[in-house]
Tab-separated table of C-alpha atoms in Angstrom:
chain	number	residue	atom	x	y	z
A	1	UNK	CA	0.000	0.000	0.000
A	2	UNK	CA	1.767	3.389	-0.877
A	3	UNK	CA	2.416	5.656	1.755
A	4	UNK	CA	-0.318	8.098	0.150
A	5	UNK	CA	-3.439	5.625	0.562
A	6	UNK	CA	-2.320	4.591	4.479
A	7	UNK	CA	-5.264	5.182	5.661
A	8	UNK	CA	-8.663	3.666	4.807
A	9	UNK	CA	-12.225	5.655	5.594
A	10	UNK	CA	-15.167	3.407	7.419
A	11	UNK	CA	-18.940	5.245	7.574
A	12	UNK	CA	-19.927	4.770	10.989
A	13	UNK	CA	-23.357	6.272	11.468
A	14	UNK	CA	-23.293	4.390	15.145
A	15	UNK	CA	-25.344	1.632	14.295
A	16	UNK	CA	-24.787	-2.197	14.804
A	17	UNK	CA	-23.542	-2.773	11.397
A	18	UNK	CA	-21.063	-0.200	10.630
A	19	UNK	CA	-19.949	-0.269	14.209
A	20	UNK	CA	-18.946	-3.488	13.639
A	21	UNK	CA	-17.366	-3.251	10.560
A	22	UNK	CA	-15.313	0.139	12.184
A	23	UNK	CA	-13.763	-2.217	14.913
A	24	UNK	CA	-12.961	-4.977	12.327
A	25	UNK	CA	-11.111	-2.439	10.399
A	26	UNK	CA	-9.323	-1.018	13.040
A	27	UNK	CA	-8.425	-4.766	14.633
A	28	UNK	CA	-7.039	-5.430	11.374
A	29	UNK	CA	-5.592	-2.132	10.773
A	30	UNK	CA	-3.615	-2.205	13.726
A	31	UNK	CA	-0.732	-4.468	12.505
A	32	UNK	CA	-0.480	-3.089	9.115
A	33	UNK	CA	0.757	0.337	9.795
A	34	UNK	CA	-2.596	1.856	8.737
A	35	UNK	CA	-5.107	4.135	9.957
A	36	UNK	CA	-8.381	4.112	10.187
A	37	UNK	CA	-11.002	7.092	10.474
A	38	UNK	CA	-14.811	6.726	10.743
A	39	UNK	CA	-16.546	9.183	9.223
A	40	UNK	CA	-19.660	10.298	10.958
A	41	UNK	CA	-23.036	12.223	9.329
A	42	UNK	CA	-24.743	14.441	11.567
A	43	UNK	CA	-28.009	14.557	9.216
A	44	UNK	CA	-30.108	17.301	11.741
A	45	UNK	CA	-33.112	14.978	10.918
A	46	UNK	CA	-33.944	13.228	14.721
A	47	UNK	CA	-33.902	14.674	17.981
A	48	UNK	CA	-31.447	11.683	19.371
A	49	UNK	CA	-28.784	12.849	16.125
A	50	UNK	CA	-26.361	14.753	18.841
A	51	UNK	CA	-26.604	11.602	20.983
A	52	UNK	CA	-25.545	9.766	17.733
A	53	UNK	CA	-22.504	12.093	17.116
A	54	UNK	CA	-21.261	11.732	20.559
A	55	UNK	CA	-21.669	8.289	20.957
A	56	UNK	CA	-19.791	7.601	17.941
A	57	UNK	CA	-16.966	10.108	19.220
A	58	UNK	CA	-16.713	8.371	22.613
A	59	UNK	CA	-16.392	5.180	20.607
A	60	UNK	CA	-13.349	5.805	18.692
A	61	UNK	CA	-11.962	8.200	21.640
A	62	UNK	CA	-11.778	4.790	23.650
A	63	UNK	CA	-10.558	2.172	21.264
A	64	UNK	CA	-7.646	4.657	20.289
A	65	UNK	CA	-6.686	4.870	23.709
A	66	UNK	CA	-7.065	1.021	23.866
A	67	UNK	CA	-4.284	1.205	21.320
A	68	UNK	CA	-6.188	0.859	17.727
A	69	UNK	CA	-5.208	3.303	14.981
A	70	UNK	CA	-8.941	5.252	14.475
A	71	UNK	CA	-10.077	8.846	14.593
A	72	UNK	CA	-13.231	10.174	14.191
A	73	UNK	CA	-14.537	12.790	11.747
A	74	UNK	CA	-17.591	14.539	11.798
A	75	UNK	CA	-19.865	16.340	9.259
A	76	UNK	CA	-23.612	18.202	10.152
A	77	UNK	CA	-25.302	18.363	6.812
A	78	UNK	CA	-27.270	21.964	5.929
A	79	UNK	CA	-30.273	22.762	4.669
A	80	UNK	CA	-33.356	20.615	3.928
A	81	UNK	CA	-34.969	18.168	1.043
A	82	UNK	CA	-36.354	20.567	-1.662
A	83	UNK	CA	-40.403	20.509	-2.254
A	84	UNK	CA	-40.905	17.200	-4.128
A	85	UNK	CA	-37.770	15.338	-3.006
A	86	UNK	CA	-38.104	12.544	-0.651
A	87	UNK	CA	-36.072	12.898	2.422
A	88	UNK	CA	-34.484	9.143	1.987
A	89	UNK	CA	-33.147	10.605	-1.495
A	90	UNK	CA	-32.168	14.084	0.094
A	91	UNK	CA	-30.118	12.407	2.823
A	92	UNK	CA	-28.591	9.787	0.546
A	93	UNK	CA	-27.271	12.338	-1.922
A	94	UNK	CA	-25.943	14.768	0.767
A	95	UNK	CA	-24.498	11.544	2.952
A	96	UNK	CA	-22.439	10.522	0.177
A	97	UNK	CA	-21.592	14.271	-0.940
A	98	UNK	CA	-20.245	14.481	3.401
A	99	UNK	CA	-18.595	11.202	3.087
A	100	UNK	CA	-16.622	12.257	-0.183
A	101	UNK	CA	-15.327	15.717	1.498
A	102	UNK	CA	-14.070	13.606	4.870
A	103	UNK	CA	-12.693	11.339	3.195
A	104	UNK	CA	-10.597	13.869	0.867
A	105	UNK	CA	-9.710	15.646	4.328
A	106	UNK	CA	-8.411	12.737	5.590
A	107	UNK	CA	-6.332	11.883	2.776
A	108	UNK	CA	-8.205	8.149	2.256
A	109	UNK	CA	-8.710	6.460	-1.228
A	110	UNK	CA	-11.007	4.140	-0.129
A	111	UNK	CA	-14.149	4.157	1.605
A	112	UNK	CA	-15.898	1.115	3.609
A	113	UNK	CA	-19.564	0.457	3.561
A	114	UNK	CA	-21.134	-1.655	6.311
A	115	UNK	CA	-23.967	-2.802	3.950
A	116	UNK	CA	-24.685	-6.844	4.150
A	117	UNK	CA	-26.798	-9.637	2.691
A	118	UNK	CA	-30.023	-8.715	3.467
A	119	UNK	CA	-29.655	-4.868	2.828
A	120	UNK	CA	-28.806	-6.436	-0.319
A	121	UNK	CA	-31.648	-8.738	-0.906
A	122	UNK	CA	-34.107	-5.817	0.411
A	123	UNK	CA	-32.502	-3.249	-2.331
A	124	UNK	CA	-32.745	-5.875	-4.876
A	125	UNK	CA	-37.617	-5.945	-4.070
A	126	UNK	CA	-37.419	-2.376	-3.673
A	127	UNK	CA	-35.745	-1.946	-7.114
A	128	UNK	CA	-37.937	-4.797	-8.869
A	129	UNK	CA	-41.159	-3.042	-7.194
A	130	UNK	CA	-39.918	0.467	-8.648
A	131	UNK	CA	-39.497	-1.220	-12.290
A	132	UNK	CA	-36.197	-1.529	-12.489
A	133	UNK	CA	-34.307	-2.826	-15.207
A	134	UNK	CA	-31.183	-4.904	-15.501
A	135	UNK	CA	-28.811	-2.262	-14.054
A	136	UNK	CA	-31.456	-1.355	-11.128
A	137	UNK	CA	-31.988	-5.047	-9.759
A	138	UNK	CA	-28.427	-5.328	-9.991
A	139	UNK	CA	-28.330	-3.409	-6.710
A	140	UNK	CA	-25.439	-2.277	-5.066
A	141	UNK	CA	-21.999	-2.957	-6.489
A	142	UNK	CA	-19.271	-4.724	-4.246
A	143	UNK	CA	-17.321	-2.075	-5.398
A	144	UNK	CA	-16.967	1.539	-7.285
A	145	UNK	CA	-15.007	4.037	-8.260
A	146	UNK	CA	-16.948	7.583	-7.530
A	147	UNK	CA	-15.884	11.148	-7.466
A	148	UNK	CA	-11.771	9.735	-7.011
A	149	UNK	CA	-12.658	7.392	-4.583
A	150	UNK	CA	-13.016	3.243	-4.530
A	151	UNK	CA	-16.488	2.961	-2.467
A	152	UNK	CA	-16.422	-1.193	-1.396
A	153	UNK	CA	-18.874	-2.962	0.911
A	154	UNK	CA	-16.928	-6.237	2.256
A	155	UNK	CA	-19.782	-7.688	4.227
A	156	UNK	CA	-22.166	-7.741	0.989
A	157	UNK	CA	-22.252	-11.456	1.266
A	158	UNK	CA	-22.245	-11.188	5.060
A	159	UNK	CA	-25.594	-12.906	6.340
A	160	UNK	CA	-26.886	-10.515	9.323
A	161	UNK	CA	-26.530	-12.643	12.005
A	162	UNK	CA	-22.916	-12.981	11.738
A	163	UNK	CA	-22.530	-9.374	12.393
A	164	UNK	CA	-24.750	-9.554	15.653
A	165	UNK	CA	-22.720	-12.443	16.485
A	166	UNK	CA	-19.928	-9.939	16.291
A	167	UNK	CA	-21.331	-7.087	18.280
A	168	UNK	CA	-22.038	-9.477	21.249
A	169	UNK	CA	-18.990	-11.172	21.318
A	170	UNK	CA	-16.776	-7.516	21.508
A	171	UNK	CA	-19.857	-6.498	23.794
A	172	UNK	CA	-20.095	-3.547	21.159
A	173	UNK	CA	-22.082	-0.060	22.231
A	174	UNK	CA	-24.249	0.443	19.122
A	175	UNK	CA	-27.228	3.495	18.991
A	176	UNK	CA	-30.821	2.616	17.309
A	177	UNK	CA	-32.102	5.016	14.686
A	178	UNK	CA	-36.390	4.438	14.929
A	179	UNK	CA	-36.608	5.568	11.735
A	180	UNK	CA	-35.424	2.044	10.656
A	181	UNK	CA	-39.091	1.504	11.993
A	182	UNK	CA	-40.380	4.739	10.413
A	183	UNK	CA	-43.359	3.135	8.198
A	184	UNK	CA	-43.058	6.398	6.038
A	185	UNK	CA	-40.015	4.974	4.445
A	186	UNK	CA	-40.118	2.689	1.924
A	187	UNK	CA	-37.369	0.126	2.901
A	188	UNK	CA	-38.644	0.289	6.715
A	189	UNK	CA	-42.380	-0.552	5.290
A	190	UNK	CA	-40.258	-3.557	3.756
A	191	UNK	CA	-38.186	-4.858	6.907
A	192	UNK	CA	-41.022	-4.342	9.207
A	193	UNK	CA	-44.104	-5.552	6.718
A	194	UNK	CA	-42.693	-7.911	3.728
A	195	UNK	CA	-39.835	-9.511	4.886
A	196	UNK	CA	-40.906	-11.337	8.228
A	197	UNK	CA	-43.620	-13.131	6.002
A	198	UNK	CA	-41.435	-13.567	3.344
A	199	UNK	CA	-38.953	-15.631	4.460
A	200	UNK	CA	-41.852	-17.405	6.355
A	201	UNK	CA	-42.802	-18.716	3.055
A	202	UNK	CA	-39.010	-18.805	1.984
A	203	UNK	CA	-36.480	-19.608	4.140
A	204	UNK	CA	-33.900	-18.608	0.920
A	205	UNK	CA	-34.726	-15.832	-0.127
A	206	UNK	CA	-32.325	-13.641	0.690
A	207	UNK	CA	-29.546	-15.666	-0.687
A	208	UNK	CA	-31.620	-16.450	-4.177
A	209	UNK	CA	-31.748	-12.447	-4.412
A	210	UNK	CA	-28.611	-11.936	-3.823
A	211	UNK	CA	-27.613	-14.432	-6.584
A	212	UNK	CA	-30.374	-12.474	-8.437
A	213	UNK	CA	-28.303	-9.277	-7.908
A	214	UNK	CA	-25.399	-10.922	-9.399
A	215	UNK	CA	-26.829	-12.251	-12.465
A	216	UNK	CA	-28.578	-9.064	-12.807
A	217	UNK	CA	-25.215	-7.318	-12.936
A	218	UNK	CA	-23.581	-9.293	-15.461
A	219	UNK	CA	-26.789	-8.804	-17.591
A	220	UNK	CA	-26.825	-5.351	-17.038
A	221	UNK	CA	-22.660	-4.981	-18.008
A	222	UNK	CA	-23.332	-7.143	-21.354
A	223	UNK	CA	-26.384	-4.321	-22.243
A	224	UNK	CA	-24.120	-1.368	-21.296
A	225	UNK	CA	-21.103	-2.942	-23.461
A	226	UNK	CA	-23.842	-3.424	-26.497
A	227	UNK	CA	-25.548	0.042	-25.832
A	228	UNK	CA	-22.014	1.517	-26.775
A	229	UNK	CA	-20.440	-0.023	-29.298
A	230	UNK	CA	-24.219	0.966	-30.439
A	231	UNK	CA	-23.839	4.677	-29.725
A	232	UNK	CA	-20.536	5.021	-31.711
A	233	UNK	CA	-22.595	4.874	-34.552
A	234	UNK	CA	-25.121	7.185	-34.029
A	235	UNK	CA	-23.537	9.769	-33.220
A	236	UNK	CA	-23.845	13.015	-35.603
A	237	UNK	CA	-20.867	13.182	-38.183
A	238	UNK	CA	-21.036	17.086	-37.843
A	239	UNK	CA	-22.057	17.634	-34.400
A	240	UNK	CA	-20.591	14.896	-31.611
A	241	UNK	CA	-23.216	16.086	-28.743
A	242	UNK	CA	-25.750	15.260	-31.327
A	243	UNK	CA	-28.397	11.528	-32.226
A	244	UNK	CA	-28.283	10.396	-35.768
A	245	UNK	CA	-31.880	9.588	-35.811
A	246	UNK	CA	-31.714	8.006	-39.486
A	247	UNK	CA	-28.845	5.737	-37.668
A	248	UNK	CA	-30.907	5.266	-34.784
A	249	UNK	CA	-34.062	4.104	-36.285
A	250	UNK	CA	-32.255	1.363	-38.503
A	251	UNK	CA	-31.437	-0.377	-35.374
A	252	UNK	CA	-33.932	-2.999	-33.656
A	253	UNK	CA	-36.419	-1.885	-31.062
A	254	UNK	CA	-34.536	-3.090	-28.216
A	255	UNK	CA	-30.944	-1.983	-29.022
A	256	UNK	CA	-32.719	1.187	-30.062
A	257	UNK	CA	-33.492	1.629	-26.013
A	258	UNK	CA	-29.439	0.191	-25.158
A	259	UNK	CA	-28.296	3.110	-27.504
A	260	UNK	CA	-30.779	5.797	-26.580
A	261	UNK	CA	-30.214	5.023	-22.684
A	262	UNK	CA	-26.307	4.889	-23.159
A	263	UNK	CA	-26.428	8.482	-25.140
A	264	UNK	CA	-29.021	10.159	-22.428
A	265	UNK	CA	-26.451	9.173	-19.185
A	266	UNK	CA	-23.533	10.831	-21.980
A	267	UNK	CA	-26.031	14.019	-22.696
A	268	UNK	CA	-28.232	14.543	-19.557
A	269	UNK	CA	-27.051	17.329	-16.937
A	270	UNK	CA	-28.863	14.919	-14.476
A	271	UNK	CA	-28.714	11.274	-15.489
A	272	UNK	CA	-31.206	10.542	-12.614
A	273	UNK	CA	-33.707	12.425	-14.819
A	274	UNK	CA	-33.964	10.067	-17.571
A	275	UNK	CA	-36.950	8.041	-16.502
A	276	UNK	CA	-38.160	4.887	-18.051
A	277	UNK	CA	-41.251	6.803	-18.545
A	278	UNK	CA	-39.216	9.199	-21.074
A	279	UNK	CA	-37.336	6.044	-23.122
A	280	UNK	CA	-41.024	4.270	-23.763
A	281	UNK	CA	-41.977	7.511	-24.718
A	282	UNK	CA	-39.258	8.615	-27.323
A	283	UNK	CA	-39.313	4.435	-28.643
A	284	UNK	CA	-42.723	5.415	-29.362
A	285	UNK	CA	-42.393	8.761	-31.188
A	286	UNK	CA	-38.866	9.320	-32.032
A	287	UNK	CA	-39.082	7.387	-35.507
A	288	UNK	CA	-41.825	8.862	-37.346
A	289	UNK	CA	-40.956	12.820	-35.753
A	290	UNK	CA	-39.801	15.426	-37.671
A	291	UNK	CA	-39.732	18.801	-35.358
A	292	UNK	CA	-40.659	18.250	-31.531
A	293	UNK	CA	-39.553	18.312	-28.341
A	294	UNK	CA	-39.724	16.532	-24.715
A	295	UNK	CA	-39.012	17.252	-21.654
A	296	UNK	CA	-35.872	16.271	-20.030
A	297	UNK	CA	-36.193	17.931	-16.457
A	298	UNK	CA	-36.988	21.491	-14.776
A	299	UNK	CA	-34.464	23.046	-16.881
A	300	UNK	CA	-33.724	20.619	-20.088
A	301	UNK	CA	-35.100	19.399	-22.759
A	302	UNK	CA	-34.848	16.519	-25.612
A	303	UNK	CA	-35.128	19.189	-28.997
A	304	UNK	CA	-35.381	17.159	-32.600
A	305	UNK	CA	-34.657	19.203	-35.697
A	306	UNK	CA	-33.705	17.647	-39.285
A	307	UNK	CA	-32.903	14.161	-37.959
A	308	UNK	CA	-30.529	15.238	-35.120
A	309	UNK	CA	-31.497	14.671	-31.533
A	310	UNK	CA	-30.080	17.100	-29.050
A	311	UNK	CA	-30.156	17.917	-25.664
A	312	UNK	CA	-31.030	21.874	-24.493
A	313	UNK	CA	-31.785	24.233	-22.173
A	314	UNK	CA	-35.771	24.791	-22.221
A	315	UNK	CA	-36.644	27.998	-22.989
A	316	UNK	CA	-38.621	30.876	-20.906
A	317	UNK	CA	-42.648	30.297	-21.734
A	318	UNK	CA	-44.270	32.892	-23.312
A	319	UNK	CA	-45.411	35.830	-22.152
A	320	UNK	CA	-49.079	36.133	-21.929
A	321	UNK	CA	-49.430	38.985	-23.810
A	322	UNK	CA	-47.431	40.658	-26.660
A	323	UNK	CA	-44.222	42.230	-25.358
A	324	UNK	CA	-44.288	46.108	-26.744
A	325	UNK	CA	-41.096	46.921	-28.854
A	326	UNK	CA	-38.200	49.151	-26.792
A	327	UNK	CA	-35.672	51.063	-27.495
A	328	UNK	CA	-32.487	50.740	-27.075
A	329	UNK	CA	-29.174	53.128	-26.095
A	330	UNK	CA	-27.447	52.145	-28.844
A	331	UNK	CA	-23.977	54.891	-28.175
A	332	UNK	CA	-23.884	52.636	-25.303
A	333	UNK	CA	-21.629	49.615	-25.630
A	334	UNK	CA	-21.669	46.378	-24.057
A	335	UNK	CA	-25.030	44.463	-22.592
A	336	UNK	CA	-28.279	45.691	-22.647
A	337	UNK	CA	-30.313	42.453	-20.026
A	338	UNK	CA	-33.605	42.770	-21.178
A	339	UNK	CA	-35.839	40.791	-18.449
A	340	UNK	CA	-38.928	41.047	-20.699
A	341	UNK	CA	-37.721	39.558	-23.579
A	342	UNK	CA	-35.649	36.563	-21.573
A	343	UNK	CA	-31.838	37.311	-22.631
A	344	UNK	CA	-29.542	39.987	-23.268
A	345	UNK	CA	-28.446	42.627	-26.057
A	346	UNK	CA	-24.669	42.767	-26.527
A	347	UNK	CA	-23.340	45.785	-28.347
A	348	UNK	CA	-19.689	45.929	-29.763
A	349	UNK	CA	-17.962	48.411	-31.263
A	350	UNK	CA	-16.062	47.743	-34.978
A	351	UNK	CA	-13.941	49.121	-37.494
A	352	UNK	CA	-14.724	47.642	-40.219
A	353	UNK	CA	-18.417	45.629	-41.333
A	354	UNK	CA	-20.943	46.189	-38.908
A	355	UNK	CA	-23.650	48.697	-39.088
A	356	UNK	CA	-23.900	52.207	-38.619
A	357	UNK	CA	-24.763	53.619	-35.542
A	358	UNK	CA	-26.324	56.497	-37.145
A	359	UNK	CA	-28.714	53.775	-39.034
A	360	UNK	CA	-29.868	53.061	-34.976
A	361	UNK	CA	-31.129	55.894	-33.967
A	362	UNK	CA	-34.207	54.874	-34.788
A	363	UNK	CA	-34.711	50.938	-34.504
A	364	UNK	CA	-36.129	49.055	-31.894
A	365	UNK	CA	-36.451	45.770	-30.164
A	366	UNK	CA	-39.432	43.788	-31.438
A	367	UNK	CA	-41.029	40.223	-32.028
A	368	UNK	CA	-40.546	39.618	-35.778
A	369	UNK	CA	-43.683	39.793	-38.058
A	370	UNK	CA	-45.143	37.954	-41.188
A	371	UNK	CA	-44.279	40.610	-44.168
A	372	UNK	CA	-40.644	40.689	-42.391
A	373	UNK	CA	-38.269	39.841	-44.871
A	374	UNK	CA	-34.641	39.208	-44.535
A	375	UNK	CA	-31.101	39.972	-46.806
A	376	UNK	CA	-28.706	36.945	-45.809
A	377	UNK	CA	-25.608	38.978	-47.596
A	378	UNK	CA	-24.639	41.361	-50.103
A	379	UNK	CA	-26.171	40.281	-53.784
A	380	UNK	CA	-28.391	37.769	-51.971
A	381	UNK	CA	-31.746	37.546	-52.967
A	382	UNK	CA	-34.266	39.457	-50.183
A	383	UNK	CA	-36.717	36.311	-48.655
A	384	UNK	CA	-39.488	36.137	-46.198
A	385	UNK	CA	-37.973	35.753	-42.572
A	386	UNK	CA	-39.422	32.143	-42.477
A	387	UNK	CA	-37.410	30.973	-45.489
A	388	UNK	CA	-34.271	32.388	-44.227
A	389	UNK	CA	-34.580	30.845	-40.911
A	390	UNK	CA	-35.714	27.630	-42.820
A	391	UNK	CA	-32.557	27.925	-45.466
A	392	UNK	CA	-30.109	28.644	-42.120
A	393	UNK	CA	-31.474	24.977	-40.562
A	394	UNK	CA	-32.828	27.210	-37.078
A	395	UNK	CA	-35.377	25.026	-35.477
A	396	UNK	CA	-38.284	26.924	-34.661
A	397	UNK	CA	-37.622	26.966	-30.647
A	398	UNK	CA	-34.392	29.171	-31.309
A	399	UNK	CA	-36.535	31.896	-33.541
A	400	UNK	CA	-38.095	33.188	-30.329
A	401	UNK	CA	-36.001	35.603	-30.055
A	402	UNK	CA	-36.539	39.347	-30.955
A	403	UNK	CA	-35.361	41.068	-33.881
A	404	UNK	CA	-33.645	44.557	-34.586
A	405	UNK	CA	-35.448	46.569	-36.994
A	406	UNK	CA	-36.262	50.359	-38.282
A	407	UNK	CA	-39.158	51.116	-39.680
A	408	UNK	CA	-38.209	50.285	-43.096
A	409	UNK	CA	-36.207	46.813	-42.738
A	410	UNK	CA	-34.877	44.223	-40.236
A	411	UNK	CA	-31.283	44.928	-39.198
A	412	UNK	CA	-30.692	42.293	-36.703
A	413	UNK	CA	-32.072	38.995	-36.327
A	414	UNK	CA	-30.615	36.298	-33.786
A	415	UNK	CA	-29.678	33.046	-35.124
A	416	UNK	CA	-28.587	35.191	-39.086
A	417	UNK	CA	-26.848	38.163	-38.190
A	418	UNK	CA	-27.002	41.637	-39.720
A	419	UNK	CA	-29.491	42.091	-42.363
A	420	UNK	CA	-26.851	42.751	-45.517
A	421	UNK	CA	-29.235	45.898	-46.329
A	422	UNK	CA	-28.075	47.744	-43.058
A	423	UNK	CA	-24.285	46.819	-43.285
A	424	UNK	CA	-23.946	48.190	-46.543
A	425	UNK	CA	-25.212	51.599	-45.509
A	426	UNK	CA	-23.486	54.602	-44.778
A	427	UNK	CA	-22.292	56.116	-41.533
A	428	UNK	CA	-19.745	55.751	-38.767
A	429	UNK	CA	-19.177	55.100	-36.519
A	430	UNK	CA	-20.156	50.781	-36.812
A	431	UNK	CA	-21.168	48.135	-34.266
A	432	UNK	CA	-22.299	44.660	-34.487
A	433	UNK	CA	-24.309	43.105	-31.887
A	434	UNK	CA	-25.132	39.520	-30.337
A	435	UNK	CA	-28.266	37.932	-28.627
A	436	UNK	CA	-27.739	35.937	-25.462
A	437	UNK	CA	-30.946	34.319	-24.017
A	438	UNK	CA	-31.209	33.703	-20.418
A	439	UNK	CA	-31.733	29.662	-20.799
């Protein structure tokens, strides 16, 4: 073991489990020149949460004076579960988030995990009753390798009782959190409901889902492998971020969902957000669509335009009524945020090209019209707005935006530039300008 990875990181929430599995590693620790520190999560969720933290304290205070190498760290988690998050999810993201920051502190590679058999076997139900798929009944991994750091459970195949067995024979001080009894919870519903009667009727079952687990895993590795070797494919020759649908659709139905899956977890902000709910629905649609979009989360969404499948930022909705056209200081350079319209004008002084300033004085900020017509360059013929967006390949969700204009002609329009009309008038001093929306 190199000098740099001497010490090894144990969650220890003070329970029986990972109390256990923190004097284990310490007891083995102790003639291998190692250290060991538990890391501790104060969550602020139950009163008794203090008691927790001090117990576990006290715990390691006394063994390392009892000669084992262990220290204790400690982390209170902020804040609160958002509207519409579950408080199990909450507290599992922001455990793992406190767990990755102690461990960095403390200069540990890897982390233990006091999970066993039966959390196992439990994960495995909860995961087939959500709908899982391959990956999801596949549970949790003996190991991973997460934000720089090799996350392992070594008890995974450890049946329950052999860690009791364990706590009474070292006479072991352990804390009980009720909410393992908390019928709110889904997994406590479980333990406290299902699995009593379950193993009633069979006496195996958490060793056949275990097995389960495994077999699920190797399944699931085989499908990610296929999925992309898939996705190579598909993706766009002239944009990489970008879904080949023609490619896509010549595939079968099922590697169609492998490849589609595999390019979502590449594409998403949030990988979490890509539901199975979203896959059945783009399976369904996705090969007969043209222009359309779905939504990806609270700020994303799936946007299809001339057979390439891309992942955006959704735009603001639209206002209820018609926004009135504004003017604009156009002698003053830099951004102009416009809150109405959802974005910001950027002004920029040139030399050479551009438009005039003088040309300005009059123009405003407005939603384009139907007679508008555009001039994509100098010698170009003059076409209907539409056409020009059409001819430029601008889906329709990007010609929101509003457009510069005078009272005789467009001179700006996001997405094409300068209207060729205004550049090639007369005047000085020039500018050129830029569109930045807010999404």
């Amino acid at each position: 073991m190199a000098a740099a990875s001497r010490t090894v990181a144990v969650a220890a929430s003070g329970g029986r489990d990972s109390t256990a599995l923190l004097h284990a590693t310490a007891r083995a620790a102790a003639g291998m020149g190692v250290q060991v520190v538990a890391l501790h999560v104060h969550h602020g969720l139950m009163p008794e949460a203090d008691s927790w933290c001090q117990a576990v304290q006290a715990q390691c205070e006394q063994w390392a004076r009892e000669g084992l190498p262990v220290s204790c760290d400690v982390e209170r988690l902020v804040g609160a579960p958002a509207r519409g998050d579950s408080v199990e999810a909450w507290a599992r993201r922001e455990r793992y988030a406190a767990l990755t920051r102690m461990a960095r502190r403390a200069g540990a590679s890897l982390v233990l995990l006091a999970h066993h058999r039966r959390d196992q076997a439990e994960t495995v139900l909860l995961q087939l009753l959500r709908g899982a798929g391959a990956a999801g009944l596949a549970a949790m991994p003996r190991t991973a390798e997460r934000s720089g750091l090799v996350w392992a459970r070594p008890w995974l195949d450890m049946p329950r009782t052999a860690i009791e067995a364990y706590v009474q024979a070292w006479q072991l001080g352990v804390v009980d959190d009720p909410s393992n009894r908390d019928l709110r919870y889904a997994r406590s519903r479980l333990r406290t409901a299902v699995w009593p009667a379950l193993v009633a009727a069979f006496p195996d079952a958490e060793i056949t889902l275990t097995h389960a687990a495994q077999q699920a895993a190797v399944a699931a590795a085989v499908l990610g492998e296929v999925g992309s070797e898939d996705l190579t494919a598909l993706v766009a020759h002239d944009d990489v971020r970008a879904l080949d649908q023609a490619a896509w659709c010549a595939l079968g139905p099922a590697r169609r969902e492998l490849a589609l899956r595999a390019w979502l977890r590449q594409q998403a902000p949030d990988p979490s957000a890509v539901r199975h709910t979203l896959l059945t629905r783009l399976a369904r649609e996705l090969p007969s669509a043209t222009t359309a979009c779905w939504p990806l989360d609270a700020a994303h969404e799936l946007r299809l335009y001339r057979g390439r499948l891309r992942v955006g930022s959704r735009l603001p909705a639209p206002a209820a009524a018609p926004i009135a056209p504004c003017a604009i200081d156009w002698h003053h350079l830099g951004p102009h945020r416009l809150p109405a319209w959802g974005g910001t004008l950027v002004l920029r002084r040139v030399e050479e090209g551009g438009v005039p300033v003088s040309l300005l004085a009059a123009a405003l900020l407005r939603t384009r019209r139907p007679g508008d017509t555009f001039q994509s360059g100098p010698g170009r013929p003059v076409r209907a707005l539409k056409k020009q967006f059409q001819a430029a390949g601008l889906p329709a969700w990007l010609r929101q935006a509003p457009v510069v204009a005078t009272a005789e002609a467009l001179v700006f329009v996001p997405g094409l530039g300068l209207d060729a009309r205004a550049t090639m008038a007369p005047g000085q001093p020039r500018c050129v300008m830029d569109w930045v929306a807010d999404a």
